[in-house]
Amino acid sequence: MGMLGKRRPSRISGQRVSAGTGRKVPTLSGAVIDKASSGDVNENAVDILRLAHDGRGIAKDDAGKTLFVDQALPGERVKVAVHRSRRRFDEAHVRELITSSSERVLPPCPHYGQCGGCDLQHLSLEAQRRHKCDVLIDQLARQGVALNASPMLLAGEGFGYRRRARLGVKVDAQGQVHLGFRARGSRHLVDITECPILVPALAALLTPLRQHLATLQAPRQVGHIELLAGDDELAVVVRQLRANAEDAEGWRQWGSTCKVSVGLLQGRENPKFSFPDKALQLSYTLQSGARNLKQRALELYFSPGDFLQINAEINREMVATAMEWLEPDKNDHVLDLFAGVGNFSLALAPHVAKVTSVEGSLAMVKRLQHNARHNDLDNIDAQSGDLNQNPALDSHPHSVVLDPPRGGAEAVCQSLATSEIKRILYVSCDPATLARDAGHLVKGGYRITQAAVADMFAQTAHLEAMLLFERPST
């Protein structure tokens, strides 16, 4: 069983491409049967029919069983090897590419296929974005919700956009330090020497970080390293499982040399956070106002642990689109749920009478309040609340903005469905929970008047979406 779940190398375009990490695949409630160890290879070619929501190719084997094939594209003919078998479908990877799609491209990252960070680098950017629009339409249709028109696309650069990342650290039995990202669905750490997804300033820190880790007195006490980029400042947060004064001083000196703020999160139980060299000043800018209106620059501060949209360019596009869709009026009261550090609240505040911002994290509420003061906005009422229980509808808003985590906002939407609120803007990072919640609103009488897919996570199957719901006038 030493080969349990191992993904075998594939031949693509005449080159040998590593398709996995040699990791083990866990058995799930007895439903997963490993076939890789017995050499279960489908020597008959299969045709890839379409893409699954997660970006894998879908095919049928000779018996009519569904295959989900890693890194295979519609229109391609491939030979596959099954690495996991379930009762209703098998999971496979490409052994040989017979016919290639015209939309296949050469992934620029040397770690692609091993690192779990990206899953669509082999597909052209244009095709990735069409797929994401199709996924949103399909997920809504599964809930009986139809769009009147194709969603608009908010898109930017395909690489160099990620301003936040967490790197794993491991020291092997020979004392060699490994730094990188996890393989998909595994604890296996893939060493990373470069990452074209990171903003260039963070990508440039990978080699210096690796070099410095090798000089530490206790590298095994480093759990992970988080990279953060503001508009004008970089930060590295080091998770130290046990405090070490010599290594703490080494990190301070490294940060000074690399012009990076280094923070230490020390201790196993109730870890304490500190920036030993200087106060952290991470921030990003937004423009308040629609694209065709007079705009005002805003500066928002954030800290490690705060929610942050990882793609600054797409975030700016989403905020500008929200301003256009909501058509804020000076007499409006807007309720911003899951408000974070004020991403939408601050943009709306200069154009409305009042913004009530509700956020579950007290630390982010305090940051939002600070950001309001910093930008001379006195019409934001920021408060902490459990948004699974308290949608704060008793404040009688004209419009509602919600940007929940991946689990969605079902309880909130069930309450909103019975309200008379004029407009609801829902921003989501998970199309399945968005569709579920949209079903509640549509059943309550709302209709979708605007839809957009925001390519926040280029080169991956993840997508951000925006829907505007409006209550028809009676």
XYZ file of C-alpha atoms in Angstrom:
474
model
C 0.000 0.000 0.000
C 3.005 2.285 -0.264
C 1.567 3.832 -3.441
C -1.825 4.615 -1.930
C -3.380 7.535 -3.812
C -0.180 8.465 -5.600
C -0.737 10.560 -8.709
C 1.424 9.286 -11.492
C 3.313 11.489 -13.962
C 1.530 12.497 -17.166
C 2.845 13.048 -20.666
C 1.586 16.358 -22.037
C 2.743 17.782 -25.358
C 5.590 15.272 -25.470
C 7.016 16.363 -22.109
C 6.918 14.476 -18.850
C 4.870 16.486 -16.367
C 4.663 15.643 -12.693
C 1.002 15.378 -11.759
C 1.305 14.822 -8.044
C 3.325 14.626 -4.890
C 3.444 10.977 -3.945
C 1.162 11.733 -1.006
C -1.384 9.363 0.442
C -5.093 9.902 -0.110
C -7.237 9.246 2.982
C -10.074 6.761 2.805
C -13.402 8.486 3.395
C -15.902 6.350 5.288
C -14.844 3.285 3.320
C -16.057 4.842 0.065
C -12.635 5.394 -1.504
C -10.815 2.446 -3.070
C -7.206 2.880 -4.125
C -6.424 1.542 -7.577
C -3.110 3.220 -8.282
C -1.091 0.549 -6.482
C -2.513 -2.164 -8.719
C -1.734 -0.197 -11.871
C -5.358 0.446 -12.821
C -4.783 2.402 -16.014
C -7.512 2.965 -18.582
C -5.615 2.082 -21.751
C -8.635 3.087 -23.820
C -8.751 6.763 -24.594
C -11.596 8.868 -23.213
C -12.996 12.162 -24.451
C -13.226 15.105 -22.079
C -16.760 16.421 -22.354
C -16.750 19.543 -20.167
C -15.268 21.092 -17.044
C -16.567 20.412 -13.562
C -17.119 23.396 -11.281
C -13.741 22.753 -9.663
C -11.941 22.848 -13.026
C -11.388 19.124 -13.554
C -12.296 17.540 -16.867
C -15.340 15.269 -16.997
C -15.377 12.073 -19.070
C -17.118 8.686 -19.187
C -15.277 5.358 -19.119
C -16.199 2.318 -21.185
C -18.808 1.285 -18.609
C -20.389 4.722 -18.576
C -18.997 5.670 -15.164
C -18.098 9.335 -14.683
C -14.429 10.273 -14.503
C -13.112 13.513 -13.021
C -9.716 14.036 -14.643
C -7.128 16.453 -13.236
C -5.730 19.009 -15.720
C -7.813 17.747 -18.655
C -9.773 20.129 -20.888
C -12.976 19.862 -22.949
C -12.387 18.505 -26.445
C -9.246 16.631 -25.457
C -8.742 12.898 -25.916
C -6.612 11.354 -23.181
C -5.501 8.133 -21.596
C -5.980 8.275 -17.839
C -4.993 6.503 -14.647
C -7.513 6.262 -11.822
C -6.054 7.188 -8.447
C -9.299 6.982 -6.445
C -12.525 5.154 -7.085
C -15.887 5.918 -5.543
C -19.208 4.226 -6.035
C -20.609 6.820 -8.431
C -17.465 8.234 -10.027
C -13.700 7.845 -10.294
C -10.949 10.431 -9.894
C -8.133 10.227 -12.400
C -5.188 12.028 -13.946
C -3.795 12.198 -17.454
C -1.342 9.472 -18.471
C -1.110 10.507 -22.084
C -2.508 13.477 -23.959
C -3.595 12.312 -27.413
C -5.491 15.363 -28.654
C -4.839 18.766 -27.125
C -7.330 21.591 -26.690
C -6.607 24.851 -28.506
C -7.178 26.544 -25.132
C -4.398 24.617 -23.391
C -1.403 26.765 -22.435
C 1.964 26.017 -20.876
C 1.799 26.830 -17.132
C 4.500 29.402 -16.312
C 5.007 28.146 -12.749
C 7.551 25.309 -12.369
C 5.637 24.029 -9.330
C 2.298 23.694 -11.106
C 0.821 20.234 -10.719
C 2.466 19.758 -7.329
C 1.630 22.893 -5.329
C -2.036 23.056 -4.369
C -2.324 26.806 -4.835
C -3.450 26.840 -8.479
C -5.513 24.400 -10.531
C -6.163 26.147 -13.869
C -2.812 27.435 -15.100
C -3.026 24.968 -18.009
C -6.146 26.754 -19.323
C -6.029 30.109 -21.108
C -7.109 33.065 -19.003
C -9.992 33.908 -21.334
C -11.312 30.342 -21.095
C -10.924 30.339 -17.300
C -13.164 33.383 -17.095
C -15.804 31.953 -19.423
C -15.855 28.841 -17.254
C -16.406 30.902 -14.108
C -19.332 32.746 -15.657
C -20.817 29.394 -16.668
C -20.372 28.064 -13.114
C -22.286 30.992 -11.629
C -25.140 30.565 -14.120
C -25.269 26.815 -13.472
C -25.220 27.107 -9.681
C -28.078 29.606 -9.757
C -30.045 27.381 -12.151
C -29.755 24.484 -9.687
C -31.725 26.635 -7.245
C -34.286 27.614 -9.865
C -32.799 31.089 -10.274
C -32.183 32.407 -13.795
C -30.234 35.449 -14.943
C -31.774 37.687 -17.608
C -28.353 38.277 -19.157
C -24.817 36.936 -18.937
C -22.928 38.266 -15.909
C -20.498 41.096 -16.496
C -16.838 40.281 -15.945
C -14.518 42.178 -13.625
C -11.013 41.117 -14.590
C -7.448 42.260 -14.215
C -3.977 40.769 -14.397
C -3.714 36.998 -14.403
C -0.485 36.904 -12.385
C 1.254 38.944 -9.717
C -1.941 39.827 -7.851
C -1.976 37.948 -4.554
C -1.153 40.254 -1.634
C -1.559 37.698 1.142
C -0.239 34.143 1.471
C 0.646 31.596 4.141
C 3.766 29.473 3.707
C 4.369 26.219 5.549
C 7.746 25.489 7.158
C 9.193 22.040 7.829
C 12.573 20.684 8.874
C 13.250 17.138 7.673
C 15.190 14.365 9.388
C 18.418 15.567 7.752
C 17.914 19.067 9.118
C 17.070 20.616 5.758
C 14.531 23.453 5.899
C 11.557 23.325 3.526
C 9.416 26.368 2.721
C 6.338 26.319 0.513
C 2.660 25.584 0.022
C 0.715 22.423 0.750
C -0.224 19.993 -1.979
C -3.938 19.959 -2.675
C -5.910 18.022 -0.047
C -2.721 17.028 1.767
C -0.354 18.007 4.548
C 2.580 17.355 2.212
C 4.701 20.486 1.850
C 5.877 21.397 -1.648
C 9.082 23.436 -1.701
C 8.552 26.732 -3.525
C 11.351 28.678 -5.163
C 9.098 31.109 -7.033
C 5.419 32.023 -7.246
C 4.049 34.040 -10.181
C 0.729 34.512 -8.365
C 2.187 36.613 -5.545
C 2.624 40.345 -5.983
C 6.262 40.790 -7.092
C 7.384 42.356 -3.796
C 6.231 39.274 -1.855
C 7.560 36.813 -4.441
C 10.978 38.454 -4.061
C 11.022 37.472 -0.372
C 10.930 33.700 -0.987
C 14.672 33.215 -1.434
C 15.705 35.536 1.441
C 13.191 33.782 3.709
C 14.546 30.346 2.848
C 18.101 31.514 3.430
C 17.247 33.064 6.783
C 15.331 30.029 8.032
C 18.506 27.963 7.586
C 20.359 30.299 10.004
C 17.856 30.029 12.860
C 18.795 28.389 16.131
C 15.405 26.619 16.324
C 13.841 26.404 12.846
C 11.656 23.486 13.974
C 9.781 25.916 16.204
C 8.541 27.878 13.173
C 5.023 26.676 12.312
C 4.236 28.878 9.332
C 4.995 32.273 7.828
C 2.371 34.712 6.576
C 3.168 37.287 3.895
C 1.192 40.526 3.644
C 1.425 43.466 1.271
C -0.154 46.860 1.742
C 0.153 49.594 -0.838
C 3.426 50.877 0.626
C 4.473 48.348 3.269
C 5.324 44.653 3.467
C 4.904 42.443 6.512
C 5.997 38.944 7.462
C 4.338 37.229 10.419
C 6.313 34.322 11.881
C 4.493 31.718 13.941
C 6.952 30.619 16.636
C 5.645 27.681 18.650
C 8.111 28.503 21.405
C 9.691 31.877 22.094
C 13.373 32.129 21.258
C 15.105 35.412 21.991
C 18.073 34.776 19.686
C 15.846 33.911 16.729
C 13.542 36.858 17.505
C 16.533 39.192 17.244
C 17.567 37.454 14.029
C 14.141 38.103 12.526
C 14.316 41.745 13.571
C 17.652 42.157 11.802
C 16.411 40.275 8.730
C 13.367 42.542 8.518
C 15.546 45.629 8.763
C 17.813 44.361 5.972
C 14.899 43.403 3.690
C 12.846 46.502 4.595
C 9.992 44.360 5.886
C 8.003 44.625 9.118
C 8.413 41.307 10.927
C 5.833 40.234 13.476
C 6.141 37.310 15.860
C 3.222 35.178 17.020
C 4.783 33.263 19.905
C 3.615 30.388 22.089
C 1.502 27.265 21.656
C -1.283 28.198 24.059
C -2.724 31.706 23.751
C 0.094 32.929 21.472
C 1.164 36.537 21.903
C 1.590 38.797 18.918
C 4.256 41.495 18.643
C 6.183 43.574 16.123
C 9.557 43.984 17.815
C 11.065 46.502 15.415
C 8.333 49.093 14.785
C 4.604 49.687 14.649
C 2.904 48.002 11.722
C 1.250 50.342 9.224
C -0.382 48.190 6.552
C -2.978 49.972 4.451
C -4.589 50.105 1.024
C -6.447 52.803 -0.872
C -9.904 52.895 -2.421
C -11.861 55.442 -4.382
C -15.249 56.433 -3.011
C -17.780 57.116 -5.731
C -18.889 55.566 -9.010
C -16.565 55.718 -12.024
C -18.582 58.541 -13.618
C -18.836 60.639 -10.432
C -16.448 62.747 -8.432
C -14.293 60.419 -6.383
C -12.542 60.679 -3.071
C -9.461 58.724 -2.048
C -9.771 56.621 1.100
C -7.063 54.873 3.110
C -7.957 51.704 5.019
C -5.659 50.138 7.614
C -5.651 46.412 8.293
C -3.715 44.006 10.482
C -2.676 40.356 10.257
C -5.756 38.240 10.950
C -8.175 40.754 9.420
C -10.172 39.760 6.363
C -8.567 41.206 3.245
C -9.537 40.763 -0.396
C -6.336 39.306 -1.804
C -6.525 40.993 -5.207
C -6.290 44.770 -4.843
C -7.154 45.553 -8.478
C -10.293 43.419 -8.495
C -11.340 44.719 -5.092
C -11.258 48.271 -6.438
C -13.371 47.146 -9.398
C -15.902 45.495 -7.104
C -16.241 48.575 -4.907
C -16.690 50.834 -7.948
C -19.306 48.445 -9.358
C -21.138 48.370 -6.024
C -21.327 52.171 -6.038
C -22.819 52.183 -9.536
C -25.375 49.482 -8.784
C -26.551 50.853 -5.433
C -26.928 54.455 -6.661
C -26.412 55.858 -3.147
C -28.432 58.929 -2.203
C -27.623 61.523 0.444
C -30.757 60.508 2.366
C -30.037 56.756 2.307
C -29.254 54.526 5.240
C -27.114 51.512 4.228
C -26.634 48.384 6.318
C -23.264 46.702 5.661
C -23.149 43.133 7.020
C -19.881 41.201 7.409
C -18.289 44.625 7.081
C -14.675 43.677 7.844
C -12.414 46.730 8.180
C -14.855 48.858 6.169
C -14.182 47.942 2.540
C -17.709 48.870 1.395
C -18.778 50.956 4.406
C -16.145 53.642 3.886
C -16.751 53.862 0.141
C -20.472 54.390 0.692
C -20.313 56.739 3.685
C -19.480 60.010 1.831
C -22.597 59.602 -0.337
C -25.289 58.565 2.169
C -26.790 59.810 5.400
C -25.695 56.828 7.511
C -23.954 53.463 7.314
C -24.552 50.810 9.951
C -21.674 48.338 9.787
C -21.962 44.961 11.509
C -19.004 42.596 11.844
C -18.523 39.471 13.943
C -14.875 40.182 14.849
C -14.490 42.793 17.556
C -10.903 43.468 16.426
C -12.102 44.319 12.923
C -14.894 46.494 14.321
C -12.245 48.524 16.126
C -10.206 48.733 12.940
C -13.286 49.909 11.035
C -13.933 52.595 13.619
C -10.313 53.730 13.333
C -10.564 53.813 9.538
C -13.714 55.933 9.739
C -11.994 58.449 11.998
C -8.847 58.434 9.863
C -10.908 59.366 6.815
C -13.037 61.960 8.680
C -16.264 59.960 8.300
C -18.612 60.481 11.228
C -21.730 58.791 9.823
C -20.599 55.170 10.279
C -22.037 53.222 13.200
C -19.758 50.177 13.517
C -20.899 47.419 15.830
C -20.104 43.814 16.620
C -22.803 41.195 16.173
C -23.494 37.521 15.483
C -24.697 37.629 11.906
C -26.061 34.115 12.092
C -28.574 35.392 14.613
C -28.777 39.179 14.322
C -29.133 40.674 10.835
C -29.820 44.127 12.399
C -32.814 44.778 10.164
C -34.502 46.769 12.909
C -32.331 49.737 11.831
C -34.664 50.115 8.779
C -32.037 50.505 6.016
C -32.787 51.492 2.431
C -30.103 49.143 1.093
C -28.104 46.191 2.408
C -24.613 45.058 1.456
C -23.392 41.650 2.584
C -20.015 40.030 1.952
C -20.077 36.823 4.010
C -17.434 34.088 4.319
C -17.583 30.905 2.247
C -20.433 29.450 4.287
C -22.752 32.193 3.060
C -25.492 34.041 4.924
C -28.556 31.817 4.886
C -30.092 33.081 8.137
C -29.621 36.682 7.061
C -31.149 36.067 3.633
C -34.142 34.281 5.125
C -34.784 37.403 7.188
C -34.128 39.737 4.264
C -36.555 37.771 2.068
C -39.480 38.994 4.148
C -38.260 42.601 4.355
C -39.216 45.626 2.266
C -35.631 46.738 1.713
C -35.240 48.232 -1.750
C -31.814 46.874 -2.767
C -29.590 44.030 -1.559
C -26.044 43.661 -2.846
C -24.600 40.208 -2.166
C -20.842 39.686 -2.642
C -19.747 36.059 -2.442
C -16.631 33.894 -2.693
C -18.646 30.672 -3.038
C -21.171 30.338 -5.893
C -22.942 27.345 -4.311
C -23.865 29.143 -1.074
C -24.607 32.310 -3.045
C -27.097 30.369 -5.183
C -28.684 28.817 -2.107
C -29.143 32.216 -0.474
C -30.309 33.775 -3.738
C -33.066 31.168 -3.819
C -34.429 32.494 -0.517
C -34.418 36.088 -1.756
C -36.055 35.265 -5.091
C -38.752 33.203 -3.372
C -39.345 36.233 -1.166
C -40.128 38.377 -4.211
C -36.753 39.903 -5.046
C -35.384 39.793 -8.576
C -31.778 39.869 -9.753
C -31.153 43.023 -11.765
C -27.343 42.919 -11.976
C -24.777 40.123 -11.897
C -20.997 40.048 -12.138
C -18.180 37.544 -11.882
C -15.033 39.032 -10.385
C -11.866 37.128 -11.280
C -10.394 37.596 -7.811
C -8.486 34.293 -7.943
C -7.043 34.016 -11.453
C -5.425 30.654 -12.322
C -7.732 28.876 -9.853
C -11.291 27.576 -10.052
C -12.368 29.836 -7.177
C -14.560 32.755 -8.145
C -15.989 35.870 -6.572
C -19.449 36.980 -7.650
C -21.781 39.930 -7.092
C -25.564 39.936 -7.385
C -27.879 42.900 -6.982
C -31.409 42.054 -5.796
C -34.201 44.612 -6.026
C -37.705 44.603 -4.626
C -40.092 45.453 -7.524
C -42.132 48.600 -7.008
C -45.791 47.925 -6.190
